XYZ file of C-alpha atoms in Angstrom:
406
model
C 121.797 106.958 113.181
C 119.729 104.097 114.640
C 116.120 103.913 113.477
C 113.042 102.281 114.796
C 110.506 101.761 112.103
C 106.918 100.946 113.358
C 104.872 99.317 110.729
C 106.035 96.585 108.343
C 103.182 96.748 105.835
C 103.552 97.938 102.312
C 105.135 101.205 102.899
C 107.157 99.916 105.824
C 108.523 97.067 103.815
C 109.348 99.457 100.862
C 111.289 101.632 103.293
C 113.394 98.713 104.367
C 114.198 97.974 100.645
C 115.118 101.558 99.880
C 117.079 102.094 103.159
C 119.104 98.885 102.680
C 121.000 100.538 99.705
C 122.024 103.498 101.800
C 124.780 103.635 104.498
C 123.608 106.898 106.614
C 122.340 104.547 109.326
C 123.978 101.807 111.531
C 120.904 99.876 112.494
C 117.253 99.822 111.638
C 114.725 97.885 113.742
C 111.570 96.851 112.123
C 108.556 96.611 114.495
C 104.963 95.368 113.801
C 102.171 94.083 115.852
C 102.520 91.041 113.637
C 106.004 89.786 114.249
C 106.030 87.414 111.260
C 105.567 90.485 108.918
C 108.305 92.107 110.426
C 110.512 89.118 110.197
C 109.618 88.760 106.489
C 110.478 92.291 105.694
C 113.998 91.728 107.195
C 114.453 88.341 105.643
C 113.496 89.547 102.091
C 116.647 91.812 102.304
C 119.048 88.838 102.242
C 122.511 89.613 103.077
C 121.589 93.456 103.056
C 119.641 92.798 106.060
C 122.574 92.443 108.513
C 121.807 96.018 109.658
C 118.193 95.160 110.424
C 116.283 93.424 113.209
C 112.734 92.310 113.646
C 110.449 92.997 116.720
C 106.933 92.939 117.787
C 105.229 95.938 119.213
C 101.633 97.257 119.659
C 101.698 100.725 118.098
C 98.915 101.775 120.390
C 100.875 101.011 123.521
C 102.894 104.043 124.174
C 104.935 102.540 127.096
C 105.763 99.356 125.004
C 107.037 101.610 122.001
C 109.112 103.743 124.472
C 110.658 100.652 125.978
C 111.492 99.337 122.511
C 113.068 102.646 121.660
C 115.404 102.235 124.602
C 115.914 98.557 123.851
C 117.097 99.180 120.268
C 119.029 102.387 121.184
C 117.141 104.145 118.562
C 117.578 107.840 117.780
C 114.627 108.438 115.734
C 111.152 106.742 115.368
C 109.772 106.337 111.811
C 105.955 105.878 111.752
C 104.692 103.804 108.938
C 101.363 102.904 110.390
C 97.830 104.356 109.610
C 96.875 107.582 111.243
C 95.118 106.050 114.252
C 98.473 105.451 115.742
C 100.127 108.833 115.205
C 99.538 110.236 118.607
C 100.786 107.182 120.776
C 103.810 106.813 118.583
C 104.440 110.547 118.668
C 104.167 110.683 122.374
C 106.391 107.486 122.787
C 109.098 109.172 120.758
C 108.961 112.197 122.920
C 108.989 110.196 126.060
C 111.847 108.156 124.814
C 114.076 110.982 123.922
C 113.911 110.227 120.264
C 113.307 112.236 117.056
C 110.140 111.497 115.229
C 109.001 111.255 111.613
C 105.620 110.397 110.036
C 103.891 110.375 106.746
C 100.334 111.255 107.953
C 99.353 113.541 110.746
C 96.967 113.227 113.818
C 93.311 112.845 112.948
C 90.861 115.571 112.281
C 87.388 115.743 113.655
C 84.524 117.597 111.800
C 82.934 120.754 113.226
C 79.839 119.456 115.200
C 77.357 121.956 113.637
C 78.887 123.202 110.431
C 81.091 120.359 109.072
C 81.090 121.764 105.499
C 81.812 125.311 106.370
C 84.037 125.499 109.475
C 87.002 123.435 110.659
C 86.629 121.408 113.789
C 89.789 119.642 115.090
C 92.284 119.937 112.095
C 94.822 117.316 110.870
C 97.799 117.785 112.973
C 96.354 120.046 115.641
C 97.037 117.579 118.376
C 100.700 117.419 117.350
C 101.328 121.194 116.939
C 99.756 121.771 120.373
C 102.802 119.825 121.727
C 105.374 121.844 119.688
C 106.689 123.793 122.763
C 107.550 120.436 124.588
C 109.473 119.104 121.552
C 111.367 122.333 121.270
C 112.181 122.266 125.121
C 113.343 118.773 124.828
C 115.578 119.624 121.747
C 113.922 116.924 119.749
C 112.479 117.095 116.168
C 109.065 115.888 115.154
C 109.050 116.012 111.425
C 105.444 115.529 110.485
C 103.894 114.745 107.148
C 107.136 113.521 105.388
C 105.738 111.061 102.831
C 104.990 111.929 99.155
C 101.704 113.630 99.891
C 102.071 115.207 102.238
C 105.869 115.470 102.151
C 107.351 115.772 98.753
C 104.522 117.932 97.677
C 105.253 120.359 100.518
C 109.072 120.413 99.495
C 107.878 121.400 96.019
C 105.872 124.186 97.485
C 108.808 125.496 99.478
C 111.078 125.239 96.376
C 108.603 127.242 94.178
C 108.457 129.972 96.814
C 112.264 130.070 97.151
C 113.261 129.744 93.548
C 110.480 130.152 91.129
C 108.164 133.005 92.303
C 108.067 136.429 93.759
C 104.457 136.229 94.739
C 102.236 133.141 94.898
C 98.657 133.414 94.324
C 97.700 129.687 94.588
C 99.324 126.432 95.497
C 97.372 123.285 94.596
C 98.480 119.768 95.219
C 97.244 117.628 92.191
C 97.446 113.860 92.494
C 96.616 111.530 89.544
C 97.309 108.086 88.007
C 96.344 105.643 85.209
C 96.964 102.641 87.299
C 94.861 99.517 86.748
C 94.572 96.214 88.679
C 93.741 93.107 86.762
C 91.337 90.869 88.248
C 89.506 93.187 90.686
C 86.525 95.454 90.215
C 87.757 97.483 93.261
C 91.222 97.464 94.548
C 92.547 100.642 96.101
C 96.198 101.193 95.565
C 96.738 102.584 99.116
C 95.503 101.700 102.556
C 91.633 101.807 102.387
C 91.326 102.948 106.037
C 93.414 106.108 105.385
C 91.632 106.480 101.884
C 88.117 106.555 103.478
C 89.235 108.946 106.302
C 90.761 111.513 103.824
C 88.084 111.164 101.111
C 84.773 111.290 103.178
C 85.915 113.876 105.759
C 85.186 117.498 104.819
C 87.949 118.769 102.730
C 89.977 121.936 103.954
C 90.738 124.932 101.839
C 92.916 127.871 102.864
C 92.551 131.388 101.940
C 94.787 134.175 103.306
C 91.915 136.514 103.970
C 89.719 133.814 105.512
C 91.997 131.147 107.063
C 91.174 127.592 106.899
C 87.685 126.432 106.040
C 85.877 123.290 104.869
C 83.662 122.386 101.963
C 81.716 119.339 100.878
C 83.477 116.090 99.924
C 84.444 115.766 96.205
C 83.747 119.416 95.540
C 85.170 121.929 92.920
C 85.909 119.146 90.331
C 88.403 120.071 87.616
C 90.073 118.174 85.014
C 94.008 118.136 85.261
C 96.431 117.091 82.612
C 99.101 114.814 84.176
C 102.463 114.328 82.594
C 104.222 111.160 81.547
C 101.322 109.964 79.344
C 98.837 109.869 82.302
C 96.788 112.422 80.570
C 93.488 114.325 81.918
C 92.113 113.050 85.032
C 89.143 114.710 87.027
C 90.322 115.918 90.435
C 88.098 116.876 93.352
C 88.753 118.392 96.899
C 89.901 116.022 99.414
C 90.947 116.581 103.126
C 94.882 116.454 103.250
C 97.607 117.593 105.330
C 99.335 119.931 102.898
C 96.563 122.513 103.103
C 97.367 122.517 106.929
C 101.074 122.643 106.645
C 102.033 124.898 103.561
C 100.551 128.133 104.967
C 102.511 127.826 108.211
C 105.714 128.331 106.235
C 104.922 129.463 102.667
C 103.146 132.674 101.820
C 100.236 131.893 99.462
C 96.844 133.515 98.977
C 95.203 130.172 98.403
C 96.081 126.535 99.042
C 93.983 123.342 98.121
C 94.470 119.594 97.491
C 92.642 117.736 94.781
C 92.892 114.172 94.081
C 92.254 112.327 90.844
C 89.643 109.629 92.124
C 87.446 109.055 89.135
C 83.565 108.604 89.033
C 83.515 104.920 89.827
C 85.781 105.308 92.776
C 83.833 108.325 94.127
C 80.700 106.311 93.726
C 81.913 103.515 95.759
C 83.104 105.604 98.665
C 79.629 107.327 98.628
C 77.915 103.879 98.915
C 80.252 102.940 101.790
C 79.234 106.125 103.466
C 75.446 105.657 102.929
C 75.750 102.271 104.159
C 77.666 103.425 107.456
C 80.572 101.070 106.417
C 83.011 103.982 106.674
C 82.284 104.292 110.383
C 85.118 103.515 113.002
C 82.600 103.059 115.827
C 82.282 99.452 116.749
C 79.085 97.670 115.820
C 78.004 94.319 117.582
C 77.719 91.264 115.160
C 77.128 87.585 115.949
C 80.255 85.401 116.351
C 80.830 81.757 116.991
C 81.467 82.434 120.733
C 78.838 85.061 121.070
C 78.550 88.793 120.091
C 81.591 90.564 118.798
C 82.199 94.285 118.465
C 83.777 95.159 115.088
C 84.553 98.548 113.253
C 82.776 98.566 109.850
C 85.715 100.315 108.394
C 88.134 97.580 109.604
C 85.686 94.983 107.867
C 85.947 96.876 104.637
C 89.682 96.854 104.874
C 89.720 93.107 105.722
C 87.527 92.401 102.624
C 89.902 94.057 100.218
C 93.017 92.963 98.812
C 96.214 94.148 100.510
C 97.460 97.143 98.263
C 101.127 96.009 98.796
C 100.288 92.715 97.213
C 98.811 94.045 94.038
C 102.014 94.949 92.199
C 102.165 91.898 89.965
C 98.614 92.801 88.790
C 99.052 96.540 88.563
C 100.033 98.617 85.390
C 100.427 102.214 84.816
C 101.904 105.143 86.495
C 101.189 107.509 89.456
C 101.967 111.100 89.718
C 102.233 113.404 92.678
C 102.804 117.124 92.261
C 102.307 120.758 93.130
C 100.736 123.279 90.822
C 101.747 126.778 91.642
C 100.369 130.201 90.200
C 101.824 133.562 90.728
C 104.196 136.114 89.636
C 107.852 136.135 88.795
C 109.823 139.148 87.606
C 106.517 141.203 87.296
C 105.130 138.488 84.746
C 102.452 135.859 85.457
C 103.706 132.341 85.870
C 102.312 128.875 86.389
C 104.258 125.710 86.838
C 103.607 122.071 87.876
C 106.391 120.350 89.841
C 105.953 116.642 89.932
C 107.264 113.112 90.629
C 106.104 110.150 88.499
C 106.656 106.408 89.454
C 105.978 103.701 86.808
C 104.681 100.510 88.485
C 106.864 98.333 86.091
C 110.088 100.218 87.255
C 109.261 100.027 90.942
C 108.437 96.337 90.804
C 111.415 95.439 88.741
C 113.884 97.437 90.782
C 112.414 96.965 94.389
C 109.586 94.632 94.377
C 107.131 97.320 95.637
C 104.174 98.718 93.751
C 104.313 102.225 92.583
C 102.135 104.070 95.169
C 103.687 102.490 98.334
C 107.316 102.901 96.927
C 106.466 106.676 96.094
C 105.368 107.146 99.556
C 108.288 105.284 101.108
C 111.160 106.841 99.299
C 110.613 110.326 100.798
C 111.044 109.529 104.518
C 114.112 107.650 103.692
C 115.627 110.726 101.912
C 114.574 112.859 104.911
C 116.272 110.694 107.329
C 119.536 110.770 105.433
C 119.347 114.552 105.400
C 118.909 114.515 109.135
C 121.556 112.022 109.770
C 124.117 113.981 107.825
C 123.101 117.304 109.336
C 121.908 118.894 106.285
C 118.375 119.347 107.711
C 118.368 120.331 111.392
C 115.685 121.623 113.717
C 113.629 121.091 116.809
C 109.966 121.329 117.569
C 107.125 120.146 115.479
C 107.928 121.049 111.922
C 106.687 120.301 108.446
C 108.755 119.512 105.279
C 108.294 123.303 104.283
C 110.516 124.330 107.224
C 113.675 123.024 105.695
C 115.711 124.002 102.666
C 114.194 122.050 99.575
C 117.036 121.829 97.151
C 119.191 119.233 98.985
C 116.048 117.026 99.243
C 115.353 117.246 95.618
C 118.884 116.530 94.673
C 119.170 113.588 97.000
C 115.876 112.213 95.639
C 117.410 112.378 92.243
C 120.503 110.566 93.488
C 118.231 107.815 94.686
C 117.296 107.154 91.125
C 114.044 108.751 91.035
C 114.202 112.316 89.551
C 111.492 114.958 89.673
C 110.270 117.198 86.938
C 108.731 120.516 86.275
C 106.368 121.769 83.636
C 105.328 125.348 82.756
C 101.574 125.460 82.411
């Protein structure tokens, strides 16, 4: 397998460090708008970087990405950019005859009149609309294959296959006790994406109602996370799992709740109140005249790079899937989870916990595709594949998962 990785930020760089230890691919081309960043990711691998190369590409330029796919003779495009670039990369892979894998799906757009009651354009709608063309081409677009979405979806399928006869509710629950020394506000993941998912109307699925929306940060609950993280207040957030899981797993209700904390929620609300979450350009004075800039891009530029926070970060992050239902005529409730300790990921890979946890899952999926254990065509989510081989291989990567009866 030959891979084109687009995006050499925190997650992309962690992908290279994880992949360098595996032998399922013959070459991995690392491409970024900033060539120096791609070169640094490859150079950091040392002798293990012999199977890697660095390239410059604009992820928004579909033709340029397609040309790079051909030039590098890549079989698959792995998208490690933020969601703005999902569609051009998705289309470039199809045009270039390659398979495609991402960790976040095409953007949503709220309902124009009833944003907190009805769905407008949902996450991934633009990709699923093209499913027939991918199937016809005999190519696979594996969408939402990070940690959340991704591993959380694999957990949902595992629960349906192995642990339950009937499922009442599947709830993704994400929490952490990470702290960053020296910063009052330092998100551990891309702030552009964080704003997008936290301030958009959250989506909930119910079998007798379908998909519908609610207000941001609604339905707060305290969830007790494992591995010493403890109780964290979680709230509804827009996320791909709610759009993916019901397509392949039979459950009466699906939710996603994120442990953000009161302070983090307050800061996001302030950004929204000031219009600083907007992606629409505003005109500001510049040394050479007026300049159009996106307020959200300004916020991102003012905050520290999440990938560079590892040395100042302590604590653990937990991604997991809570499932409630019936097994053998008895009520059952479990939490399947994956915990990464920042001290371990920094010592072992030089990557902070949140980006490493995101990065390991697409690499595992690529290995399953390369070896033929996972096969398919069309636009498919992680739930469309057998879960046990993934969970076994994740453990073989040195990062085991866990399960707790509730």
